[in-house]
Short mmCIF file of C-alpha atoms and ligand atoms in Angstrom, two decimals:
data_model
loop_
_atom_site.label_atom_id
_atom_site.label_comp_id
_atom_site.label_asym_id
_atom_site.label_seq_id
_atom_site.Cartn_x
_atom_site.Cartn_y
_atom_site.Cartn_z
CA UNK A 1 2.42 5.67 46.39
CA UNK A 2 1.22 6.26 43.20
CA UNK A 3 2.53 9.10 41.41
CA UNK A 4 0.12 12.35 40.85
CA UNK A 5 0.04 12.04 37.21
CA UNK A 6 -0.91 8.32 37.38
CA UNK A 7 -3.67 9.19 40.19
CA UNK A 8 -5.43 12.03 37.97
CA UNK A 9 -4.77 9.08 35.05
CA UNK A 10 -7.76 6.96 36.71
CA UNK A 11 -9.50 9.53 38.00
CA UNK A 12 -10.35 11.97 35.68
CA UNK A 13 -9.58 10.00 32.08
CA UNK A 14 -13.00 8.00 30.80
CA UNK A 15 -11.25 4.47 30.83
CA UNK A 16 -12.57 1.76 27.98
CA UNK A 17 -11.23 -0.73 29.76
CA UNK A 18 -10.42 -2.08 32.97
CA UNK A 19 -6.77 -2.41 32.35
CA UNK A 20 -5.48 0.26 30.11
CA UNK A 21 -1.91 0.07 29.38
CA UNK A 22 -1.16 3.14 31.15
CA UNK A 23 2.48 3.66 30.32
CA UNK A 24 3.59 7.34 30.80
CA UNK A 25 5.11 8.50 27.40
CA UNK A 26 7.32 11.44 28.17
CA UNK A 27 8.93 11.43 24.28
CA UNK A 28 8.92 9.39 21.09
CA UNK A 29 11.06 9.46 18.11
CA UNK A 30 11.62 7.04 14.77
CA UNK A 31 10.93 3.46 16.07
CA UNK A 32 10.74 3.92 20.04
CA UNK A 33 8.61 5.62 22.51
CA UNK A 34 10.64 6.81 25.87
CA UNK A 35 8.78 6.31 29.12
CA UNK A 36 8.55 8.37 32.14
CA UNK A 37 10.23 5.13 34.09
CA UNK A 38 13.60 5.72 31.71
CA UNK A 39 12.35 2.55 29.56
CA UNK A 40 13.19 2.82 25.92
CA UNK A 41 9.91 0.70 23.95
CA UNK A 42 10.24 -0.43 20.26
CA UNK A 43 7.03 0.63 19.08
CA UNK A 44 6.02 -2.47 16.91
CA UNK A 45 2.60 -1.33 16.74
CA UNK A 46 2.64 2.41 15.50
CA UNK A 47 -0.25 3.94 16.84
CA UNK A 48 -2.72 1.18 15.52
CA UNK A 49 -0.96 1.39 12.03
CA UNK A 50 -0.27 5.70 12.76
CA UNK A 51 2.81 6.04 12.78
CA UNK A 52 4.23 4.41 9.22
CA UNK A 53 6.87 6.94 9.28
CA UNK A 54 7.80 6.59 12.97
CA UNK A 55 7.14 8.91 15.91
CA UNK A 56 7.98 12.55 14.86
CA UNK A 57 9.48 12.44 11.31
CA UNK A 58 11.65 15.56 10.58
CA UNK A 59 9.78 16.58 7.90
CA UNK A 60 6.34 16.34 9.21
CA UNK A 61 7.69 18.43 12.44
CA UNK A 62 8.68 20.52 10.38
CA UNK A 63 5.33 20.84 8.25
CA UNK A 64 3.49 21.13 11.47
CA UNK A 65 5.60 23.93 13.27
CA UNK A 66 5.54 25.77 9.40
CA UNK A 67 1.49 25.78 9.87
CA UNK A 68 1.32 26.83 12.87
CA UNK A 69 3.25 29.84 12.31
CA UNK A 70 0.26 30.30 8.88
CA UNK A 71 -2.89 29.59 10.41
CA UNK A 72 -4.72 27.55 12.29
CA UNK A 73 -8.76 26.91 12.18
CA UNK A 74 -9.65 29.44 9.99
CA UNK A 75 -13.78 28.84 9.02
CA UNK A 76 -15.82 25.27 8.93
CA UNK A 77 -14.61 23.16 6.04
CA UNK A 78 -15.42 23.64 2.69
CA UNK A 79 -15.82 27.41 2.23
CA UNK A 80 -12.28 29.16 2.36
CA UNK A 81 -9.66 28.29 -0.07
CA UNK A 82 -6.77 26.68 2.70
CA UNK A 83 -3.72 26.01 0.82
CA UNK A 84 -2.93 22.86 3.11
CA UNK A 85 -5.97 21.11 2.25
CA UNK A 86 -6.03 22.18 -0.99
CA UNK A 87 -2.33 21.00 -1.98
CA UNK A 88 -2.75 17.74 -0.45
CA UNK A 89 -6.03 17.06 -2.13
CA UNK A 90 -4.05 17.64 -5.73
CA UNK A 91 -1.44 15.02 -4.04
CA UNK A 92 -3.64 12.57 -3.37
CA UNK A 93 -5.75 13.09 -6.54
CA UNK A 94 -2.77 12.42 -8.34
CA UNK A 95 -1.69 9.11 -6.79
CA UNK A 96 -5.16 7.35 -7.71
CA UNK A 97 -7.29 6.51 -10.77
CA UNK A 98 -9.40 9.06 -12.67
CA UNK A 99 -12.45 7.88 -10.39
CA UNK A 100 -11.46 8.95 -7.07
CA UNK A 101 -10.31 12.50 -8.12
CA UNK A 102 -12.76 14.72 -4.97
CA UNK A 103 -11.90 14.51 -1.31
CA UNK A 104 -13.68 15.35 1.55
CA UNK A 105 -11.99 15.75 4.35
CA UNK A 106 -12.83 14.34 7.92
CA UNK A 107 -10.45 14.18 11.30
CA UNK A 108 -11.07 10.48 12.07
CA UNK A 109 -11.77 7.27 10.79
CA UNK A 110 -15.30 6.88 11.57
CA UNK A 111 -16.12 10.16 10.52
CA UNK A 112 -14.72 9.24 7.01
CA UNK A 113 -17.09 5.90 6.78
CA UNK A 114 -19.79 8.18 8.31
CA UNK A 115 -19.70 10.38 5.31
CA UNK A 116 -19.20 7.52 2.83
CA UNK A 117 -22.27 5.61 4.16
CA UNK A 118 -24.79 8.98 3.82
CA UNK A 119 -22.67 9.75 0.05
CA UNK A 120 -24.11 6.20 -0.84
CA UNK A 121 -27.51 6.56 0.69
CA UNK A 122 -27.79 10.17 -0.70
CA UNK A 123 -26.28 9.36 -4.55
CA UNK A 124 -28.12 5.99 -5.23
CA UNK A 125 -31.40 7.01 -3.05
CA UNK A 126 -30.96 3.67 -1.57
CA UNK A 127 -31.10 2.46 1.93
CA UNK A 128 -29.71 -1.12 2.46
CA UNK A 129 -26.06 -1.47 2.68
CA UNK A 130 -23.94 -4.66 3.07
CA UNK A 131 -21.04 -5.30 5.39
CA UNK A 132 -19.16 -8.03 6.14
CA UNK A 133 -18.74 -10.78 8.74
CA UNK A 134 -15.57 -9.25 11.80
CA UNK A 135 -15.48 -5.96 9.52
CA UNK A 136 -14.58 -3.02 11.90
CA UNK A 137 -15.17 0.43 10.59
CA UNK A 138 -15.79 2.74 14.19
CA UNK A 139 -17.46 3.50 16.76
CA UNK A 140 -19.79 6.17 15.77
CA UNK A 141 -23.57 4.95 15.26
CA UNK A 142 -23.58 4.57 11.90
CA UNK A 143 -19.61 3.10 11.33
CA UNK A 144 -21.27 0.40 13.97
CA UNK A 145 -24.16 -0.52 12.38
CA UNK A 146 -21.91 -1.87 9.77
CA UNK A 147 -19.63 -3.57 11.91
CA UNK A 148 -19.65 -7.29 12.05
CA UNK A 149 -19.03 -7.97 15.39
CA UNK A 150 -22.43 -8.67 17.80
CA UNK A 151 -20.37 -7.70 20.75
CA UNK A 152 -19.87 -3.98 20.53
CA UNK A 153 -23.49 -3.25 18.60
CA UNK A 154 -25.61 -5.06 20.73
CA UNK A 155 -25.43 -2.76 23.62
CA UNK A 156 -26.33 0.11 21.55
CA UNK A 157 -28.98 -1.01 19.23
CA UNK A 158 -31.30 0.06 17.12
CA UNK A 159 -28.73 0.76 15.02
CA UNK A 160 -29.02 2.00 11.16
CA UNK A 161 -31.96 -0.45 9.78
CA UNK A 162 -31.98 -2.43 6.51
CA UNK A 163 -27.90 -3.91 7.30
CA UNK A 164 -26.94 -7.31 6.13
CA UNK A 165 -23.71 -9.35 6.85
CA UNK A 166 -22.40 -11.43 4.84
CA UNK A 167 -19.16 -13.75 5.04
CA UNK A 168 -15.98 -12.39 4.23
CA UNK A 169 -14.41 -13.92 1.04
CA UNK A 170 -17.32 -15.97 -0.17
CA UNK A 171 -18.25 -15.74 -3.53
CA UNK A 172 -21.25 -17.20 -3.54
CA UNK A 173 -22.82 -14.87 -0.53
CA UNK A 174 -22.27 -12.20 -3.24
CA UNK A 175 -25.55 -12.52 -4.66
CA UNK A 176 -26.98 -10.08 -1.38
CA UNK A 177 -26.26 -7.58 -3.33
CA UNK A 178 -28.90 -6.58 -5.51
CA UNK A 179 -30.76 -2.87 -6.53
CA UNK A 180 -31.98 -2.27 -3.27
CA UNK A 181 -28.90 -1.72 -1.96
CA UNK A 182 -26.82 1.72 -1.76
CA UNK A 183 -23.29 0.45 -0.43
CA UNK A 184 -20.88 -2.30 0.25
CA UNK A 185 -18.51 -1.05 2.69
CA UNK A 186 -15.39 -3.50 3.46
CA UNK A 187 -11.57 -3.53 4.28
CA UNK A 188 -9.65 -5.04 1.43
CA UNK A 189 -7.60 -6.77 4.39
CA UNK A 190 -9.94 -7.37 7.71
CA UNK A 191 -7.09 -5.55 10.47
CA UNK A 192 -9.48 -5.55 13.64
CA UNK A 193 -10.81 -9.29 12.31
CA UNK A 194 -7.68 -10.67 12.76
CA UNK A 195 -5.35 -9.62 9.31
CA UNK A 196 -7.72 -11.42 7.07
CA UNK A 197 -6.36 -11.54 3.23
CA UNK A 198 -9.44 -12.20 1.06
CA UNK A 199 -8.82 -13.96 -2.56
CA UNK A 200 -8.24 -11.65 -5.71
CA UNK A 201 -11.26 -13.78 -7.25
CA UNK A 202 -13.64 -12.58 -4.21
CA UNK A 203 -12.53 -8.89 -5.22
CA UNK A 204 -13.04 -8.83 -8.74
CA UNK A 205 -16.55 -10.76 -8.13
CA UNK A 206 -17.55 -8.10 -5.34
CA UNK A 207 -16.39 -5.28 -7.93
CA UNK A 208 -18.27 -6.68 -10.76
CA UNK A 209 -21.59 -7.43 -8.39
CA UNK A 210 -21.76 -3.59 -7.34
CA UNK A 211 -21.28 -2.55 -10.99
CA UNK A 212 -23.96 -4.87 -12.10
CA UNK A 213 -26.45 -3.43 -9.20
CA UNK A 214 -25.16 0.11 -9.28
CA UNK A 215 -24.49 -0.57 -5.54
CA UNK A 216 -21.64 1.59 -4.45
CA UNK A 217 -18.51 -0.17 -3.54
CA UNK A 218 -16.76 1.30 -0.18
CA UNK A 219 -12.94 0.52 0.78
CA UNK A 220 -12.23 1.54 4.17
CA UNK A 221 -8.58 1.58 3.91
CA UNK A 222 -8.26 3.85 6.74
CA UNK A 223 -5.87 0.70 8.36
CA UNK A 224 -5.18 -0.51 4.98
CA UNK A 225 -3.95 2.57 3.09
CA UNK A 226 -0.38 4.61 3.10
CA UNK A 227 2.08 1.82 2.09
CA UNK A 228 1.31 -0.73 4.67
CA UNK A 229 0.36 -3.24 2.46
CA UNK A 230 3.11 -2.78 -0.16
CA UNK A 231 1.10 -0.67 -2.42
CA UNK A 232 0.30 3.06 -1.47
CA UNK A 233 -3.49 1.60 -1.25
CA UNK A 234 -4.13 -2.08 -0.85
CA UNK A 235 -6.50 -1.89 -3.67
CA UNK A 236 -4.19 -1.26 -6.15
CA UNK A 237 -2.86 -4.81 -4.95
CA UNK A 238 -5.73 -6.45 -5.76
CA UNK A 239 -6.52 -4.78 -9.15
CA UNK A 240 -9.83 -3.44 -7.91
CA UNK A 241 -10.84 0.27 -7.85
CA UNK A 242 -13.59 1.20 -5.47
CA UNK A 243 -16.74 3.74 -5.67
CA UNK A 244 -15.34 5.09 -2.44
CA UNK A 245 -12.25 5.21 -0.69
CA UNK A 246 -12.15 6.07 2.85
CA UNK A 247 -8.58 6.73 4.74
CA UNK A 248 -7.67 8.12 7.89
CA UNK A 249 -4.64 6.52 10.47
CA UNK A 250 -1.36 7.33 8.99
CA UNK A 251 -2.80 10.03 6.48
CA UNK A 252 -1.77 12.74 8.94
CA UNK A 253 1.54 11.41 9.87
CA UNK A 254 0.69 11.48 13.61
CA UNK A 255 -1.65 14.33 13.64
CA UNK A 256 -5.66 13.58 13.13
CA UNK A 257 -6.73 13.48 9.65
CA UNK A 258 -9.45 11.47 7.49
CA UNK A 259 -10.79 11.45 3.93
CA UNK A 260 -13.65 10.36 2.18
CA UNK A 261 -12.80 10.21 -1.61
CA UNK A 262 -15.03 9.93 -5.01
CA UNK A 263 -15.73 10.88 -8.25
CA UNK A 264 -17.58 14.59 -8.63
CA UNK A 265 -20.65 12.80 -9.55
CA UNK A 266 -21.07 11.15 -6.90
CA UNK A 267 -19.77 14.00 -4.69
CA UNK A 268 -22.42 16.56 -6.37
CA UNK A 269 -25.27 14.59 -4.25
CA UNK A 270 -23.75 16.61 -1.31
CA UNK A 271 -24.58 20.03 -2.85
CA UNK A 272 -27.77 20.41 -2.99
CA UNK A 273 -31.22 19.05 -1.98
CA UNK A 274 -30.48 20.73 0.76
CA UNK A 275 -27.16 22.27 0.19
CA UNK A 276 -24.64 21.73 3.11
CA UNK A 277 -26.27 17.99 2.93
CA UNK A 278 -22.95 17.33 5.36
CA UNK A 279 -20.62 19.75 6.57
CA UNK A 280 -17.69 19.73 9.48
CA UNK A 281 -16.21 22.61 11.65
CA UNK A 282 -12.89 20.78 12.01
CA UNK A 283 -12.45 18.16 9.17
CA UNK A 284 -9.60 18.65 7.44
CA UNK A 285 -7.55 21.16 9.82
CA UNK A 286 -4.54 22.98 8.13
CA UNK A 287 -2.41 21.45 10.43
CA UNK A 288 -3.24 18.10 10.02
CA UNK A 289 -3.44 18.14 5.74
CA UNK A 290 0.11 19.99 5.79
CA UNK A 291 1.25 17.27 7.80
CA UNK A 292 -0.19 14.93 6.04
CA UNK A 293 1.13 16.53 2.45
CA UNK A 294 4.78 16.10 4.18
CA UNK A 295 4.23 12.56 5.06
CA UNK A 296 3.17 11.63 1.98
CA UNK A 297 5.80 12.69 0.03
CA UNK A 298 8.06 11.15 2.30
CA UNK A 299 6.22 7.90 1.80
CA UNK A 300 6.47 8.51 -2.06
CA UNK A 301 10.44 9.89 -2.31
CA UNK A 302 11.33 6.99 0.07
CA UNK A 303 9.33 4.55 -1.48
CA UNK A 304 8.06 2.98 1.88
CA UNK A 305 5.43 0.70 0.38
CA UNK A 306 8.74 -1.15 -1.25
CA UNK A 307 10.15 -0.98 2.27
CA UNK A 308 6.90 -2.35 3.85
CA UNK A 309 7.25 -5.61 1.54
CA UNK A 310 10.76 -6.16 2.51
CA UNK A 311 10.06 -5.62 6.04
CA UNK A 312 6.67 -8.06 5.95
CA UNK A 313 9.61 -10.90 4.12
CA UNK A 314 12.36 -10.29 7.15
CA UNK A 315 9.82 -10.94 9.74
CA UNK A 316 8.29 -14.06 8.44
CA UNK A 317 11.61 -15.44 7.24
CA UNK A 318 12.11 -14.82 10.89
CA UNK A 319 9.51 -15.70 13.23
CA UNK A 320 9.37 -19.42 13.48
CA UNK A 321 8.29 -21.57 16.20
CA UNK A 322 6.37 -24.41 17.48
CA UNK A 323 3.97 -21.73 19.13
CA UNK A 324 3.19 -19.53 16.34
CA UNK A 325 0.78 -21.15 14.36
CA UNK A 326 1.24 -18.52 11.21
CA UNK A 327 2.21 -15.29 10.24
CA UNK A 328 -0.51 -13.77 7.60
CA UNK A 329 -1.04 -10.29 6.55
CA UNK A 330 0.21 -8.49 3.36
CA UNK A 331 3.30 -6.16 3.69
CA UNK A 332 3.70 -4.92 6.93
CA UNK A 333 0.26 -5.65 7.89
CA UNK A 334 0.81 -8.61 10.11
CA UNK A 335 -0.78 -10.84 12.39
CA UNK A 336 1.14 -13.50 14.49
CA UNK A 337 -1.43 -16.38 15.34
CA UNK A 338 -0.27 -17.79 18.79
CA UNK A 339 -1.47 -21.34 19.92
CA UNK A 340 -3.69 -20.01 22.69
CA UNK A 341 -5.62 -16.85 24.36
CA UNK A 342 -3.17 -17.56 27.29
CA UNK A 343 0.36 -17.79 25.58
CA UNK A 344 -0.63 -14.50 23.57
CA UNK A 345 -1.06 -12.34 26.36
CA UNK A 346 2.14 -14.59 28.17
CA UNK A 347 3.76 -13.14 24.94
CA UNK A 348 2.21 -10.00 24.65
CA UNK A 349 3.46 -9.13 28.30
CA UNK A 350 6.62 -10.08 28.23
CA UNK A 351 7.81 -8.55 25.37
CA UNK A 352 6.46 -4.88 26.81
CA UNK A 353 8.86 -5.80 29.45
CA UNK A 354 11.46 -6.56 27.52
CA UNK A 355 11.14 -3.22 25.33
CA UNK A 356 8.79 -4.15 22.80
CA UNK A 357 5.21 -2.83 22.49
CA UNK A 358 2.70 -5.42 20.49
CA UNK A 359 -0.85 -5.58 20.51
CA UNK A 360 -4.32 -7.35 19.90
CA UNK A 361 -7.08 -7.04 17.27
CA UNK A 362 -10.13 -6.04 18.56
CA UNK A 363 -11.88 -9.53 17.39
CA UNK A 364 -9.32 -12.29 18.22
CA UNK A 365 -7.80 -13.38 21.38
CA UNK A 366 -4.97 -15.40 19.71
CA UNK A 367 -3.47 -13.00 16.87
CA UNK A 368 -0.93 -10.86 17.89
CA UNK A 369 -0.84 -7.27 15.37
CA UNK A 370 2.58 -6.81 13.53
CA UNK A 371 2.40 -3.12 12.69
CA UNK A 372 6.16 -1.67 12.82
CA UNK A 373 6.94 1.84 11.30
CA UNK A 374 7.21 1.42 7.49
CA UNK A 375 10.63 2.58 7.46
CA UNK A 376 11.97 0.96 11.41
CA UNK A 377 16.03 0.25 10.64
CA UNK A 378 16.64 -3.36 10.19
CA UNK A 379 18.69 -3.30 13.09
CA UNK A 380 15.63 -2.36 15.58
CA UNK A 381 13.64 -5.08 13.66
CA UNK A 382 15.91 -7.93 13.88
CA UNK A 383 16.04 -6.60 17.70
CA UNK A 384 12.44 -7.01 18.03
CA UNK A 385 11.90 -10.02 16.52
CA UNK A 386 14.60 -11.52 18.73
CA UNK A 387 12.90 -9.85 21.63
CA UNK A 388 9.21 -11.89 20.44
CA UNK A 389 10.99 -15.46 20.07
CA UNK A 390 12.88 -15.02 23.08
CA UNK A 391 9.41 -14.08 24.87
CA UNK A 392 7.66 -16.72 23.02
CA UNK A 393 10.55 -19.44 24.06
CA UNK A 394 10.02 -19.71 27.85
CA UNK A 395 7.41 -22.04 29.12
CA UNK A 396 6.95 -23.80 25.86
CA UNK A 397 7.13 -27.15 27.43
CA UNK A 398 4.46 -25.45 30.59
CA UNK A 399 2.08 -24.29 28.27
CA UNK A 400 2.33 -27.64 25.77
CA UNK A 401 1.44 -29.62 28.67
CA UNK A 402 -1.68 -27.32 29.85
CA UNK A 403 -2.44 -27.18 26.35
CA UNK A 404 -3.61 -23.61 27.41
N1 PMP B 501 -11.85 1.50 9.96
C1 PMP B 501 -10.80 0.70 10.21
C2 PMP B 501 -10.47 -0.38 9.23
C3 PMP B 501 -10.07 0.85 11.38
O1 PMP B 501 -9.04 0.02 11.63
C4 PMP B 501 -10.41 1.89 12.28
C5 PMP B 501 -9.65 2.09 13.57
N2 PMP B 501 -9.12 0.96 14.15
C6 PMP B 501 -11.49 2.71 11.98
C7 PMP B 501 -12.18 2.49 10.80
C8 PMP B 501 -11.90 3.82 12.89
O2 PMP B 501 -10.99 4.87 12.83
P1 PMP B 501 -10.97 5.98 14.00
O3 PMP B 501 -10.54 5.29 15.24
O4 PMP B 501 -10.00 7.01 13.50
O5 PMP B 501 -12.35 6.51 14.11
#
């Protein structure tokens, strides 16, 4: 007999997917979640790249429960003068380059690339924008029609006109971008594409391209951003500044929180002609930016991008073996390519029961995602890792001779 919980679970959640994990968190702290069944998980995952800091960090807790005890939603964003927002737009403002000094604040993702995409349009006058080849920038109509993956637009086209795809890390494609054309929107690293590192010659040609066209250049870093990479911002690791940067994911340090950020130029487009060209009731909550401040001084006092680097070296020093084909990624931003769609999930399943949780991209079949909390103790990593070649070790011979 199913339990109540799991019965009003698939009947009264929208499922987006026939298989949902459905494990019943009942608590979840530093690098593990605790499930109703007594199970402790090693969360190698995060959230999707949320939880950098782990589950629950002291001091964003303790950020949170301070807020609450302020304010919560006070008016619609924008108008009133909310310390939380306020102080963590100075924070932010501070850890980039003189041309991404005005935020905007958003509560998701695709929100974030929502407003970045109508910023372009708006500030050039433009219409076309360019994307790129397994890009994945949410789920919203617009953050689709610049997704490169046939799959999930085609059931809900027409989408945004005047698109165009090009391939990922080809120079020579490049020359798309001409006058016509408002934005570029791309990852710096592809994380739903399958962890795809593009050349630092590919980045400085797309920089210089958008300069030369007055295209706007768009990094959605909103997987990217808040250490995981080894820099606070992958950009920074590539040398290349964008037009816009657009975050979200670990920003709030567990609670929801985007961000659209630009120079005031660019931002005065939203001002007028009409005035309130884009506004949001809940963008930027108080809760969610004093989080967010917390976690990112965390981040910054305990220097977690370092940490990410050394963690990214320890696990591919570590996982080696005849069925992983490569690890690839930057930092900890990982992605475990497995010799087959059948040994992943093989792998994928029985790590979760063995007490590790590990996950797909949304494009590939065969990459396993490598997202562990920033700062996860060695100890808990080594244990993981074991836990993966362990799972990985079983059946080699089975599989070798299926060739599956
Ligand atoms: N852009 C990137 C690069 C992402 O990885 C994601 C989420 N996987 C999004 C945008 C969408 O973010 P959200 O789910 O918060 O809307």
């Amino acid at each position: 007999m199913p339990k109540l919980i799991e019965e009003q679970f698939r009947r009264h959640l929208a499922w987006t997917s026939d298989a949902p994990l459905g494990l019943e968190v009942v608590r979840a702290e530093g690098s593990f979640l605790y499930l109703a069944d007594g199970r402790r998980i090693i969360d190698f995952i995060s959230g999707i790249a949320v939880s950098s800091l782990g589950h629950r960090h002291p001091a964003v807790v303790e950020a949170v429960k301070a807020q609450v005890d302020r304010h919560l939603h006070v008016m619609v964003y924008g108008e009133f003068i909310q310390r939380p927002q306020v102080e963590l737009a100075a924070l932010l403002a501070a850890q980039l380059p003189p041309s991404l000094q005005v935020v905007y604040f958003t509560m998701s993702g695709t929100e974030a690339n929502e407003g970045a995409l109508k910023l372009a349009k708006k500030h050039t006058g433009r219409t076309k924008m360019i994307a790129f080849d397994r890009s994945y920038h949410g789920d919203t109509h617009g953050a689709l029609s610049v997704t490169g993956r046939h799959v999930y637009q085609d059931p809900f086209r027409p989408l945004l006109p005047n698109v165009e795809f090009l391939p990922f890390d080809s120079v020579a494609a490049l020359d798309a971008i001409d006058t016509e054309t408002a934005c570029v929107i791309t990852e710096p690293i592809q994380g739903e594409g399958g962890i795809n590192v593009p050349s630092d010659a590919w980045m400085r040609a797309l920089r210089e391209r958008c300069t030369q066209t007055g295209a706007l250049l768009i990094f959605d870093e909103i997987q990217t951003g808040f250490g995981r990479t080894g820099t606070l911002f992958a950009f920074e690791g590539f040398g290349v500044t964008p037009d816009v940067l657009t975050l979200a994911k670990a920003m709030g340090g567990g609670m929801p929180l985007g961000a659209f950020i630009a120079a005031p130029e660019v931002f005065s487009t939203f001002r007028r002609d009409p005035p309130l060209s884009h506004v949001t009731t809940f963008g930027g909550h108080p809760v969610s930016c004093a989080a967010a401040e917390a976690a990112l001084r965390v981040l910054l006092e305990e220097a977690l991008p370092a940490r990410a680097v050394e963690v990214g070296r320890r696990v591919r020093t570590r996982l080696r073996h005849p069925l992983i084909h490569e690890v690839r990624g930057r930092g900890a931003m990982l992605g475990m390519e497995l010799a087959s769609r059948a040994v992943t999930e093989r792998t994928v399943r029985r790590c979760l029961e063995r007490g590790v949780l590990l996950g797909w991209t949304l494009h590939s079949n065969t990459l396993v995602r490598l997202a562990p909390p920033l700062n996860i103790p060695f100890g808990v990593l080594d244990e993981a890792l074991g836990i993966i070649l362990e799972s990985l070790g079983e059946g080699v011979g089975e599989s070798g001779r299926r060739g599956d």
